[in-house]
Amino acid sequence: MQTSEFIDLENQFGAHNYKPLDVVLSHGKGVWVWDVEGKKYLDCLSAYSAVNQGHCHPKILEAMIEQAKKLTLTSRAFRNDQLGLFYKDLCELTRSHKVLPMNSGAEAVETAIKVVRKWGYKVKGVPQDKAEIIVCENNFHGRTITIVGFSTDENSRAGFGPFTPGFKIIPFGDANALEAAITPNTVGFLVEPIQGEAGVIIPPPGYLKEVRSICDRHNVVLILDEIQTGLGRTGKLLAEEHDGIEADLTLVGKALSGGFYPISAVLSNTEVMAVLQPGEHGSTFGGNPLACAVARTALKVLIEEGMIENAREIGAYFLEGLKQVKNPLIKEVRGKGLLIAVELYPEAGGARSYCEQLKEKGLLCKETHDNIIRFAPPLVITKDVVDWALERIGSVLGRE
Ligand SMILES: *Cc1c(COP(=O)(O)O)cnc(C)c1O
């Protein structure tokens, strides 16, 4: 079948809730993917940072196959011999006390919301149904009704109400706004260390440290959504490490499986998670042995193969290279590790056409909002490949 036939099938039978680039991929290896016509591309999106370990990592693949032959799903009605080992690995790696496994990122966010509300009522003493959670403008935490209800992106919200009450929205990067928004009923502050979907928005230096101390002062649970920034993407295992802080609840997903399987988790540092009793929360697939075996290996290769250090070093090199691309239409180049964005002025006519041109040159990038191009290749990318990419990016974006 031809590219156009695959696209026609999708258009005919699928819901039109995405606007993908017109490339139909059939296989991948490391940082590279190939389309059905055999053309090779550098993946500069990594499935929104789910494929940090590179496509089809052989060790994760092997773990998946071996576990799939043995046992895939028990539900949590019974125990399995992978779950405890997964908990232990994840806790040791992230210095957490407790783990609650789910599947998608949005489910991890929903789980954290439930946990902090319950904690608010049982421990903090907030009156029934009065719990408030503070979130930030331009956040992205997923697509459920509750989560889009506190989005500030009209596209995500319009037509989906009525929404879940109990959320307060403040500007991102403004610690004073957080302190001002806290009331005796505030139970949690949910924030991304760097706003990925908003276009790689990096808060001012010291922001997270201040947020940490404000949350401590007011007995508010700090929930960091590291679903995109975590697991090596920014050059640290967790982005919070750049600021030397620890969240009370940390959400991870995406790269937790290296792209093989939907796996997410809520990590807890405090007694907050202890408020959950049997029967109060769960998921049929959450913590299944296949997921656990895959995740354990995905974490292992991230560490053993030096991917986090590579993200730091190659990320800095890539960022520097992008800053050398000269074009008066480029407003800003920013990033941390391998989470990088090039923001264009509106006069550039939108990032989409540049992504289309980059695709023709063999780079797959996706615009985020209208004017931002994100560069987030798998963390196994080498300097040579970055040079290859910069040459092509320069030819599309550069104007002397
Ligand atoms: C992708 C993402 C989510 C949602 O994850 P899904 O697996 O798509 O539900 C939540 N938060 C952040 C920061 C993300 O990047």
XYZ file of N, CA and C in Angstrom, residues 20 30-31 52 71 88 97 112 118 191 231 236 247 265 301 314 317 386 391 399:
60
model
N -1.772 14.860 12.176
C -0.377 14.432 12.054
C 0.265 14.923 10.756
N 16.653 2.989 17.302
C 17.402 4.096 17.903
C 16.734 5.429 17.622
N 17.496 6.361 17.047
C 16.934 7.693 16.773
C 16.234 7.763 15.416
N 12.498 7.893 24.984
C 13.811 8.424 25.360
C 14.925 7.415 25.105
N 3.714 -14.423 31.702
C 2.494 -13.940 32.367
C 2.323 -12.463 32.021
N 10.560 -1.631 43.975
C 11.867 -1.472 44.625
C 12.831 -0.697 43.724
N 9.327 6.686 48.595
C 8.904 5.706 49.596
C 7.870 4.739 49.056
N -3.093 11.395 41.475
C -2.509 12.368 42.406
C -3.584 13.317 42.934
N -7.948 13.428 49.292
C -8.187 12.566 50.454
C -7.275 12.963 51.621
N 2.245 21.130 39.211
C 3.010 21.960 38.266
C 4.020 21.106 37.507
N 12.832 11.168 33.712
C 13.516 10.020 33.121
C 14.532 10.448 32.058
N 18.877 15.270 33.701
C 18.866 14.692 35.055
C 17.800 13.610 35.042
N 9.823 16.772 45.257
C 8.378 16.932 45.349
C 7.828 15.934 46.360
N 3.216 6.140 36.762
C 3.274 5.891 38.199
C 3.230 7.194 38.972
N 18.258 0.427 31.358
C 19.093 0.847 30.226
C 19.326 2.359 30.238
N 24.887 16.198 24.979
C 24.474 16.405 23.587
C 23.388 17.485 23.514
N 25.074 20.750 23.407
C 25.700 20.927 22.094
C 24.647 21.286 21.025
N 23.612 14.955 15.517
C 23.209 16.346 15.764
C 23.797 17.252 14.675
N 22.731 20.788 10.108
C 22.922 21.180 8.710
C 21.574 21.361 8.021
N 18.433 32.204 7.618
C 18.349 33.288 6.630
C 19.459 34.246 6.977
